[in-house]
Amino acid sequence: MPTIDLPVLDPQQASQAEAPFHSTGTGRRVYVETYGCQMNVSDSEIVLGVLHQSGYERADSVEEADVVLLNTCAIRDNAEKKIHERLRHLNFFKKKREDMVIGVLGCMAERLRKDLLDKDVVDIVVGPDEYRRVPELVAGAQGGDKGIAVKLSRVETYDDIEPLRTEGISAWVSIMRGCDKFCTYCVVPFTRGRERSRSLPLITDELKRLWDTGFKEVTLLGQNVDSYRDEDNNADFADLLIASARAVPNMRIRYTTSHPQDMSDRVIEAMGEYDNICKYIHLPFQSGSDRILELMNRTYTVERYLDRIRKIREVMPDCALSTDVITGFCTETEEDHQATLDLMRTVRYDGAYMFAYSPRDNTKAYKWGDDVPDEVKKRRLDEVIALQNEIAAEINQGEIGRTHEVLVEGPSKRNASEWKGRSDTNKTVIFPHDDVRGYVVGDLVKVRIDRSTSATLFGELV
Ligand code: SAH
Ligand code: SF4
Ligand code: F3S
């Protein structure tokens, strides 16, 4: 999954924290711009929910807004560069509108803290576990006081906050926050803090409400969903999946991200058992070399990884798979790189998110240096991408003649006479719009595939 963050309070503090209710927002408009992973998308909805309670309205652009918040990502250097660039741009707006409040939220806020506040353009800096304090900090900034809140919490899950979601058919639902894995290259355990899970009954209640308000698909989110644990209800992630599938039997249920070490047989079997749990798994492998996996502290070997793939395919032969790969991690040799390509040839992923290693300050690997030259990292990345495109094109070629049940999302961007949707296996499917049958966004339609590329399937309604 692309990235995330939050601050923490104990439950008692949490309820106190709700108390100072700042209705300072009445009539004011807030625009939130989201970067990074789906957890940030979900967090932005939580921030909007918190601000909404304080009387703020959502704005659709910077031009319309009194308050502009960037919810940021720190996973790779280029993610942070993008934000610095955006802040320079926002400076022009602020010069024209001095009363505009500009805030940085999310993982970069947590990582850079006061350094961000030192920039003229930034008024408030809020880490992922302190979003309850956003109204108070915005109010302070309106009075001319810059503010920062970046404490991480062991308990904050925003369980009682109603996220302000964008209308649509797909919703993100965070089931846990933080990460305890400490992969040696990764900032997330530092920007998001310790792992903590929401309560199972509150999650299933939320799913029922989402179904009742017209959502057709949910994605349960966590950096490592397999370590979900609700002690009060003695439930693990497999229990949550089963309870979710039963609570909303007609809702499509997806989740991300699984960890190859922690993904249990029970999770895989639960997926196989319930039709409404989508047959798609994102299972990052990062490297095909056991030596590099160990250096990364991924806690599994290639053999363990392939054992999970075998189990998945035994239970769900048609399950689609995607992954994350890093090229050029410190000390990676040509042989290690070939092992990565070999693993991709063995598994044959439907999709992949592929990255060149970006050293992050404070992580364990940072101290080991960055010895693979940029051009080598880049060349290896290009090889990984080329191989993946070839494999995905071949897999999608094999889809021709098959029929998929597609959840209709709306007109395709390129051509309004065509509509798009997604298959159970998470593939984008394009099909002609058909006024006669009059299907609408959110319907399930059957599409027979007659053409494909490495990224998209095309077909006719049946
Ligand atoms: N929790 C998820 C991943 C979240 S971050 C998991 O463990 O799979 C998303 C992806 O970003 C990671 O899977 C990894 O491939 C990539 N990534 C994380 N840190 C990185 C870094 N320092 N350089 C390059 N890629 C990185
Ligand atoms: Fe980062 Fe590893 Fe946690 Fe994923 S599991 S968020 S890669 S530390
Ligand atoms: Fe997500 Fe980026 Fe943070 S990937 S967890 S927003 S570092």
Coordinates of C-alpha atoms and ligand atoms in Angstrom, one line a residue:
M1 CA 0.0 0.0 0.0
P2 CA 1.4 3.5 -0.8
T3 CA 1.5 5.3 2.9
I4 CA 0.0 6.7 6.4
D5 CA 0.1 8.4 9.9
L6 CA -1.7 9.4 13.4
P7 CA -1.2 10.7 17.0
V8 CA -2.2 8.8 20.2
L9 CA -4.2 9.4 23.4
D10 CA -5.3 6.9 25.9
P11 CA -9.1 6.2 25.8
Q12 CA -9.7 8.6 28.7
Q13 CA -7.8 11.3 27.1
A14 CA -9.6 10.6 23.9
S15 CA -13.0 11.4 25.3
Q16 CA -11.6 14.5 27.1
A17 CA -10.0 15.6 23.8
E18 CA -13.4 15.7 22.2
A19 CA -14.7 18.0 24.9
P20 CA -13.1 21.4 23.9
F21 CA -15.4 21.8 21.0
H22 CA -14.3 24.5 18.7
S23 CA -17.2 25.9 16.8
T24 CA -14.8 28.5 15.4
G25 CA -15.2 27.1 11.9
T26 CA -18.7 28.3 11.3
G27 CA -19.0 29.3 7.7
R28 CA -15.3 28.7 7.0
R29 CA -14.2 26.4 4.2
V30 CA -11.4 23.8 4.3
Y31 CA -9.7 22.1 1.4
V32 CA -7.7 18.9 2.1
E33 CA -5.2 17.6 -0.4
T34 CA -4.1 14.0 0.1
Y35 CA -0.8 12.4 -0.8
G36 CA 0.6 8.9 -0.1
C37 CA -1.3 5.7 0.6
Q38 CA -5.0 4.8 1.1
M39 CA -4.5 5.2 4.9
N40 CA -4.0 8.9 4.2
V41 CA -7.1 9.0 2.1
S42 CA -9.0 7.5 5.0
D43 CA -7.4 9.9 7.5
S44 CA -8.3 13.0 5.4
E45 CA -11.9 11.9 5.7
I46 CA -11.4 11.7 9.5
V47 CA -9.9 15.2 9.6
L48 CA -12.8 16.5 7.5
G49 CA -15.1 14.7 10.0
V50 CA -13.5 16.4 12.9
L51 CA -13.6 19.8 11.2
H52 CA -17.2 19.3 10.1
Q53 CA -18.1 18.8 13.8
S54 CA -16.6 22.2 14.4
G55 CA -18.6 23.9 11.8
Y56 CA -16.3 23.9 8.8
E57 CA -17.5 23.2 5.3
R58 CA -15.6 21.3 2.7
A59 CA -14.1 23.4 -0.2
D60 CA -13.3 21.8 -3.6
S61 CA -10.3 23.9 -4.4
V62 CA -7.6 26.0 -2.9
E63 CA -9.2 29.1 -4.4
E64 CA -12.4 28.6 -2.5
A65 CA -10.7 27.7 0.8
D66 CA -9.9 29.6 4.0
V67 CA -7.9 26.6 5.3
V68 CA -5.7 24.4 3.2
L69 CA -4.4 21.2 4.6
L70 CA -1.8 18.9 2.9
N71 CA -2.0 15.3 4.2
T72 CA 1.5 14.2 3.3
C73 CA 3.6 11.1 2.8
A74 CA 7.2 10.5 3.8
I75 CA 7.8 7.0 2.3
R76 CA 10.4 8.1 -0.3
D77 CA 12.4 11.2 -0.9
N78 CA 10.4 12.1 -4.0
A79 CA 7.2 12.0 -2.1
E80 CA 8.6 14.7 0.2
K81 CA 10.0 16.8 -2.7
K82 CA 6.5 17.0 -4.2
I83 CA 5.2 18.5 -0.9
H84 CA 8.0 21.1 -0.7
E85 CA 7.1 22.1 -4.3
R86 CA 3.4 22.3 -3.4
L87 CA 4.2 24.5 -0.4
R88 CA 6.2 26.9 -2.6
H89 CA 3.2 27.1 -4.9
L90 CA 0.8 27.7 -2.0
N91 CA 3.0 30.6 -0.9
F92 CA 1.7 32.6 -3.9
F93 CA -1.9 32.1 -2.7
K94 CA -1.0 33.1 0.8
K95 CA 0.6 36.3 -0.4
K96 CA -2.7 37.4 -1.9
R97 CA -4.8 36.1 1.1
E98 CA -2.9 36.6 4.3
D99 CA -5.7 35.2 6.5
M100 CA -5.4 31.8 4.7
V101 CA -4.3 29.0 7.1
I102 CA -2.0 26.4 5.7
G103 CA -1.3 23.1 7.5
V104 CA 0.8 20.1 6.9
L105 CA -0.6 16.8 8.2
G106 CA 0.4 13.2 8.0
C107 CA 3.7 11.3 7.8
M108 CA 5.9 14.2 6.7
A109 CA 4.5 16.3 9.5
E110 CA 5.4 13.6 12.0
R111 CA 8.9 13.1 10.5
L112 CA 10.0 16.7 10.0
R113 CA 8.0 18.4 12.8
K114 CA 9.4 21.8 13.7
D115 CA 11.5 22.0 10.6
L116 CA 8.2 22.4 8.7
L117 CA 6.9 25.0 11.0
D118 CA 10.0 27.1 10.4
K119 CA 8.8 27.6 6.8
D120 CA 6.9 31.0 6.5
V121 CA 4.1 29.4 4.5
V122 CA 3.2 26.7 7.1
D123 CA 0.9 27.7 10.0
I124 CA 0.2 24.3 11.6
V125 CA 1.9 20.9 11.7
V126 CA -0.2 17.9 12.8
G127 CA 0.9 14.3 13.1
P128 CA -1.4 11.3 12.4
D129 CA -2.4 10.7 16.0
E130 CA -3.4 14.3 16.8
Y131 CA -6.2 15.0 14.3
R132 CA -8.7 15.8 17.1
R133 CA -6.7 18.9 17.7
V134 CA -6.9 20.3 14.2
P135 CA -9.8 22.7 14.9
E136 CA -8.0 24.1 18.0
L137 CA -4.8 24.6 16.0
V138 CA -6.5 26.2 13.0
A139 CA -8.3 28.6 15.4
G140 CA -5.0 29.5 17.0
A141 CA -3.4 30.1 13.5
Q142 CA -6.3 32.4 12.6
G143 CA -5.3 34.4 15.7
G144 CA -1.7 34.5 14.4
D145 CA -0.3 31.6 16.5
K146 CA 1.6 28.9 14.7
G147 CA 0.9 25.4 16.2
I148 CA 2.3 22.0 16.3
A149 CA 0.9 18.6 17.6
V150 CA 2.9 15.5 16.7
K151 CA 2.6 13.2 19.7
L152 CA 2.1 9.6 18.7
S153 CA -0.5 7.5 20.6
R154 CA -0.7 3.9 21.6
V155 CA -4.5 3.9 21.6
E156 CA -5.9 6.5 19.2
T157 CA -8.1 4.9 16.5
Y158 CA -10.6 7.6 16.0
D159 CA -13.3 5.0 16.5
D160 CA -15.9 7.6 17.5
I161 CA -15.2 10.0 14.6
E162 CA -17.6 9.8 11.7
P163 CA -15.4 10.3 8.6
L164 CA -16.7 12.8 6.1
R165 CA -16.6 10.7 3.0
T166 CA -16.8 11.7 -0.6
E167 CA -20.0 10.4 -2.1
G168 CA -19.4 7.3 -4.2
I169 CA -19.7 3.5 -4.2
S170 CA -16.3 2.6 -2.7
A171 CA -15.3 3.4 0.9
W172 CA -12.0 3.1 2.8
V173 CA -12.3 1.8 6.3
S174 CA -9.2 1.8 8.6
I175 CA -9.2 -1.2 10.8
M176 CA -5.9 -0.5 12.5
R177 CA -3.2 2.1 12.7
G178 CA 0.6 2.1 12.9
C179 CA 3.1 -0.6 12.2
D180 CA 5.3 -2.7 14.5
K181 CA 7.3 -4.5 11.8
F182 CA 10.2 -2.2 11.5
C183 CA 11.4 -3.2 8.0
T184 CA 14.9 -1.6 8.0
Y185 CA 14.1 0.8 5.1
C186 CA 10.8 2.0 6.2
V187 CA 9.7 5.3 7.9
V188 CA 6.1 4.1 8.7
P189 CA 6.8 2.7 12.2
F190 CA 8.2 6.2 13.1
T191 CA 5.6 8.3 11.4
R192 CA 2.6 6.2 12.4
G193 CA 3.7 4.8 15.7
R194 CA 2.7 1.5 17.3
E195 CA 0.1 -0.9 16.0
R196 CA -3.4 -0.7 17.4
S197 CA -6.7 -2.1 16.2
R198 CA -10.3 -0.9 16.2
S199 CA -13.0 -2.9 17.8
L200 CA -14.6 -5.5 15.6
P201 CA -18.3 -4.6 16.4
L202 CA -17.6 -1.0 15.6
I203 CA -16.1 -1.9 12.3
T204 CA -19.0 -4.1 11.3
D205 CA -21.5 -1.5 12.4
E206 CA -19.7 1.0 10.2
L207 CA -19.9 -1.4 7.2
K208 CA -23.7 -1.8 7.7
R209 CA -24.1 2.0 7.8
L210 CA -22.0 2.3 4.6
W211 CA -24.2 -0.3 2.9
D212 CA -27.4 1.5 4.0
T213 CA -26.1 4.8 2.6
G214 CA -25.4 3.3 -0.8
F215 CA -21.8 2.1 -0.8
K216 CA -21.2 -1.1 -2.7
E217 CA -17.5 -1.8 -1.9
V218 CA -15.2 -1.3 1.1
T219 CA -11.5 -1.7 1.5
L220 CA -10.3 -2.6 5.0
L221 CA -7.0 -0.8 5.6
G222 CA -3.9 -1.5 7.7
Q223 CA -0.2 -1.6 7.1
N224 CA -0.2 -5.2 8.2
V225 CA -3.9 -6.3 8.4
D226 CA -2.8 -9.8 9.4
S227 CA -1.8 -8.5 12.8
Y228 CA -5.3 -7.1 13.5
R229 CA -6.3 -8.1 17.0
D230 CA -9.4 -7.2 19.0
E231 CA -8.6 -8.6 22.5
D232 CA -12.0 -7.7 23.9
N233 CA -13.7 -9.9 21.4
N234 CA -10.9 -12.4 21.0
A235 CA -10.8 -11.7 17.3
D236 CA -8.1 -11.8 14.7
F237 CA -8.1 -10.7 11.1
A238 CA -9.7 -13.9 9.8
D239 CA -12.5 -13.4 12.3
L240 CA -12.9 -9.8 11.2
L241 CA -13.1 -10.8 7.5
I242 CA -15.8 -13.4 8.3
A243 CA -17.8 -11.1 10.5
S244 CA -17.6 -8.4 7.8
A245 CA -18.6 -10.8 5.0
R246 CA -21.6 -11.8 7.1
A247 CA -22.6 -8.3 8.2
V248 CA -22.9 -7.0 4.7
P249 CA -23.4 -10.0 2.5
N250 CA -24.0 -8.0 -0.8
M251 CA -21.1 -5.6 -0.3
R252 CA -17.8 -6.3 -2.0
I253 CA -15.1 -6.5 0.6
R254 CA -11.4 -5.9 -0.2
Y255 CA -8.5 -5.4 2.1
T256 CA -4.8 -4.3 2.1
T257 CA -2.0 -4.9 3.0
S258 CA -1.1 -8.5 3.9
H259 CA 2.3 -9.5 5.2
P260 CA 3.8 -12.7 3.9
Q261 CA 5.0 -13.8 7.3
D262 CA 1.7 -13.2 9.1
M263 CA -0.9 -14.2 6.6
S264 CA -2.6 -17.2 8.0
D265 CA -4.3 -20.2 6.3
R266 CA -7.5 -19.1 8.0
V267 CA -7.4 -15.7 6.3
I268 CA -7.0 -17.4 2.9
E269 CA -9.7 -20.0 3.7
A270 CA -12.1 -17.3 4.8
M271 CA -11.5 -15.5 1.5
G272 CA -12.3 -18.7 -0.4
E273 CA -15.4 -19.3 1.6
Y274 CA -17.3 -16.0 1.1
D275 CA -18.2 -14.9 -2.4
N276 CA -18.4 -11.2 -1.4
I277 CA -14.7 -11.2 -0.3
C278 CA -12.9 -10.1 -3.5
K279 CA -10.4 -12.6 -5.0
Y280 CA -7.5 -10.2 -5.1
I281 CA -4.5 -10.0 -2.7
H282 CA -1.8 -7.4 -2.5
L283 CA 1.2 -9.4 -1.1
P284 CA 4.4 -7.3 -1.2
F285 CA 7.6 -9.4 -1.6
Q286 CA 10.1 -6.5 -1.9
S287 CA 13.1 -8.7 -3.0
G288 CA 13.6 -12.2 -4.3
S289 CA 16.8 -12.7 -2.5
D290 CA 16.8 -14.3 1.0
R291 CA 20.0 -12.3 1.9
I292 CA 18.3 -9.0 1.1
L293 CA 15.0 -10.0 2.8
E294 CA 17.0 -10.7 5.9
L295 CA 18.7 -7.3 5.7
M296 CA 15.3 -5.7 5.2
N297 CA 14.0 -7.5 8.3
R298 CA 11.1 -8.8 6.3
T299 CA 11.0 -11.9 8.6
Y300 CA 10.3 -14.4 5.8
T301 CA 12.2 -16.3 3.1
V302 CA 11.4 -16.8 -0.5
E303 CA 10.3 -20.3 0.4
R304 CA 7.8 -19.0 3.0
Y305 CA 6.6 -16.5 0.5
L306 CA 6.0 -19.1 -2.2
D307 CA 4.3 -21.3 0.3
R308 CA 1.7 -18.5 0.8
I309 CA 1.3 -18.2 -2.9
R310 CA 0.7 -22.0 -3.2
K311 CA -1.9 -21.9 -0.4
I312 CA -3.7 -19.0 -2.1
R313 CA -3.8 -20.7 -5.4
E314 CA -4.9 -24.0 -3.9
V315 CA -7.9 -22.3 -2.2
M316 CA -8.6 -19.7 -5.0
P317 CA -7.1 -20.8 -8.3
D318 CA -8.4 -17.5 -10.0
C319 CA -7.3 -15.1 -7.3
A320 CA -5.4 -12.1 -8.7
L321 CA -2.2 -11.0 -7.0
S322 CA -0.2 -7.8 -6.9
T323 CA 3.0 -6.9 -5.0
D324 CA 5.5 -4.2 -4.1
V325 CA 9.2 -4.4 -5.1
I326 CA 12.2 -2.4 -4.2
T327 CA 15.3 -2.3 -6.4
G328 CA 18.8 -1.3 -5.4
F329 CA 18.5 -1.8 -1.6
C330 CA 21.9 -1.4 0.0
T331 CA 24.4 -4.2 -1.0
E332 CA 22.0 -5.6 -3.6
T333 CA 24.1 -7.4 -6.2
E334 CA 23.3 -8.3 -9.8
E335 CA 22.6 -11.9 -8.5
D336 CA 20.1 -10.6 -5.9
H337 CA 18.4 -8.6 -8.6
Q338 CA 18.1 -11.6 -10.9
A339 CA 16.5 -13.5 -7.9
T340 CA 13.9 -10.7 -7.8
L341 CA 13.2 -11.1 -11.6
D342 CA 13.0 -14.9 -11.1
L343 CA 10.4 -14.6 -8.3
M344 CA 8.3 -12.4 -10.5
R345 CA 8.5 -15.0 -13.3
T346 CA 7.6 -17.7 -10.9
V347 CA 4.6 -16.0 -9.3
R348 CA 3.4 -14.0 -12.4
Y349 CA 1.7 -11.0 -10.7
D350 CA -1.3 -9.3 -12.2
G351 CA 0.1 -6.0 -11.0
A352 CA 3.0 -4.4 -9.1
Y353 CA 4.1 -1.2 -7.5
M354 CA 7.8 -0.9 -8.2
F355 CA 10.3 1.5 -6.5
A356 CA 14.0 2.3 -6.5
Y357 CA 15.3 2.2 -2.9
S358 CA 15.2 5.6 -1.2
P359 CA 17.3 5.9 2.0
R360 CA 15.3 7.4 4.9
D361 CA 16.9 9.2 7.8
N362 CA 16.6 7.4 11.2
T363 CA 15.8 4.0 9.7
K364 CA 18.2 1.2 10.4
A365 CA 19.2 0.8 6.8
Y366 CA 20.1 4.5 6.6
K367 CA 23.2 3.8 8.6
W368 CA 24.3 1.1 6.1
G369 CA 24.7 3.6 3.4
D370 CA 23.3 3.7 -0.1
D371 CA 25.9 1.9 -2.1
V372 CA 24.0 0.9 -5.3
P373 CA 24.5 3.8 -7.7
D374 CA 21.4 5.6 -8.9
E375 CA 21.8 4.6 -12.5
V376 CA 22.1 0.9 -11.5
K377 CA 19.0 1.2 -9.3
K378 CA 17.2 2.8 -12.1
R379 CA 18.3 0.2 -14.7
R380 CA 17.2 -2.6 -12.4
L381 CA 13.9 -0.8 -11.8
D382 CA 13.4 -0.5 -15.6
E383 CA 14.0 -4.2 -16.0
V384 CA 11.5 -5.0 -13.2
I385 CA 8.9 -2.8 -14.8
A386 CA 9.5 -4.2 -18.3
L387 CA 9.2 -7.8 -17.1
Q388 CA 6.0 -6.9 -15.1
N389 CA 4.4 -5.2 -18.1
E390 CA 5.2 -8.3 -20.2
I391 CA 3.7 -10.7 -17.7
A392 CA 0.6 -8.6 -17.0
A393 CA 0.0 -8.2 -20.8
E394 CA 0.2 -12.1 -21.1
I395 CA -2.1 -12.7 -18.2
N396 CA -4.7 -10.2 -19.5
Q397 CA -4.5 -11.7 -23.0
G398 CA -5.6 -14.9 -21.3
E399 CA -8.7 -13.1 -20.0
I400 CA -10.1 -12.8 -23.6
G401 CA -13.3 -14.8 -23.9
R402 CA -13.9 -14.9 -20.1
T403 CA -16.9 -13.1 -18.5
H404 CA -16.4 -10.9 -15.4
E405 CA -18.9 -9.5 -13.0
V406 CA -18.0 -5.8 -13.0
L407 CA -19.0 -3.1 -10.5
V408 CA -19.9 0.0 -12.5
E409 CA -17.9 3.1 -11.5
G410 CA -19.0 5.5 -14.3
P411 CA -18.0 7.0 -17.6
S412 CA -14.4 6.2 -18.6
K413 CA -12.1 9.3 -18.6
R414 CA -11.1 8.9 -22.3
N415 CA -14.4 8.4 -23.9
A416 CA -17.8 9.3 -22.5
S417 CA -19.6 6.7 -24.6
E418 CA -17.6 4.0 -22.7
W419 CA -18.0 3.2 -19.1
K420 CA -15.6 1.7 -16.6
G421 CA -15.7 -0.6 -13.6
R422 CA -13.7 -3.1 -11.8
S423 CA -13.8 -6.9 -11.7
D424 CA -13.8 -8.9 -8.5
T425 CA -10.1 -9.4 -9.2
N426 CA -9.5 -5.6 -9.2
K427 CA -8.9 -5.2 -12.9
T428 CA -10.2 -2.1 -14.7
V429 CA -12.8 -3.1 -17.3
I430 CA -14.0 -0.8 -20.1
F431 CA -17.3 -1.5 -21.9
P432 CA -19.7 0.5 -24.1
H433 CA -22.4 2.6 -22.4
D434 CA -25.8 1.1 -23.0
D435 CA -28.8 3.4 -22.6
V436 CA -31.3 0.7 -23.3
R437 CA -30.3 -1.4 -20.3
G438 CA -30.0 1.7 -18.3
Y439 CA -27.5 0.4 -15.7
V440 CA -26.2 3.0 -13.2
V441 CA -23.1 3.6 -11.1
G442 CA -23.0 0.9 -8.4
D443 CA -24.7 -1.8 -10.5
L444 CA -23.1 -5.2 -11.1
V445 CA -23.0 -6.1 -14.8
K446 CA -21.5 -9.0 -16.7
V447 CA -18.9 -8.2 -19.3
R448 CA -17.3 -10.6 -21.7
I449 CA -13.7 -9.6 -22.4
D450 CA -12.7 -9.3 -26.1
R451 CA -9.5 -7.2 -25.9
S452 CA -6.8 -6.3 -23.3
T453 CA -3.6 -4.4 -22.5
S454 CA -1.2 -4.9 -19.6
A455 CA -3.4 -2.5 -17.6
T456 CA -6.9 -2.8 -18.8
L457 CA -9.6 -5.2 -20.0
F458 CA -12.2 -4.2 -22.7
G459 CA -15.4 -6.1 -23.4
E460 CA -19.1 -6.2 -24.2
L461 CA -22.1 -6.5 -21.9
V462 CA -23.7 -9.9 -21.9
Ligands
SAH1 N1 2.9 -2.1 4.9 C1 3.1 -2.4 3.5 C2 3.8 -1.3 2.8 C3 3.6 0.1 3.0 S1 4.7 1.2 2.2 C4 3.9 -3.6 3.5 O1 4.7 -3.9 4.3 O2 3.9 -4.2 2.5 C5 4.5 0.8 0.5 C6 5.7 0.3 -0.2 O3 6.6 1.3 -0.4 C7 6.4 -0.8 0.4 O4 5.9 -2.1 0.3 C8 7.8 -0.7 -0.2 O5 7.8 -1.5 -1.4 C9 7.9 0.7 -0.6 N2 8.9 1.4 0.3 C10 8.8 1.6 1.6 N3 9.9 2.3 2.0 C11 10.7 2.5 0.9 C12 11.9 3.1 0.7 N4 12.6 3.6 1.7 N5 12.4 3.1 -0.6 C13 11.7 2.6 -1.6 N6 10.5 2.0 -1.4 C14 10.0 2.0 -0.2
SF4_2 FE1 6.9 -0.4 6.4 FE2 7.4 -2.9 6.8 FE3 5.5 -1.8 8.2 FE4 5.1 -2.2 5.6 S1 5.4 -3.8 7.2 S2 4.7 -0.3 6.8 S3 7.1 -1.9 4.8 S4 7.7 -1.3 8.3
F3S3 FE1 1.1 6.1 3.8 FE2 3.3 7.6 3.0 FE3 2.7 7.6 5.5 S1 2.7 5.6 2.3 S2 1.8 5.6 5.9 S3 1.3 8.3 3.8 S4 4.7 7.5 4.7

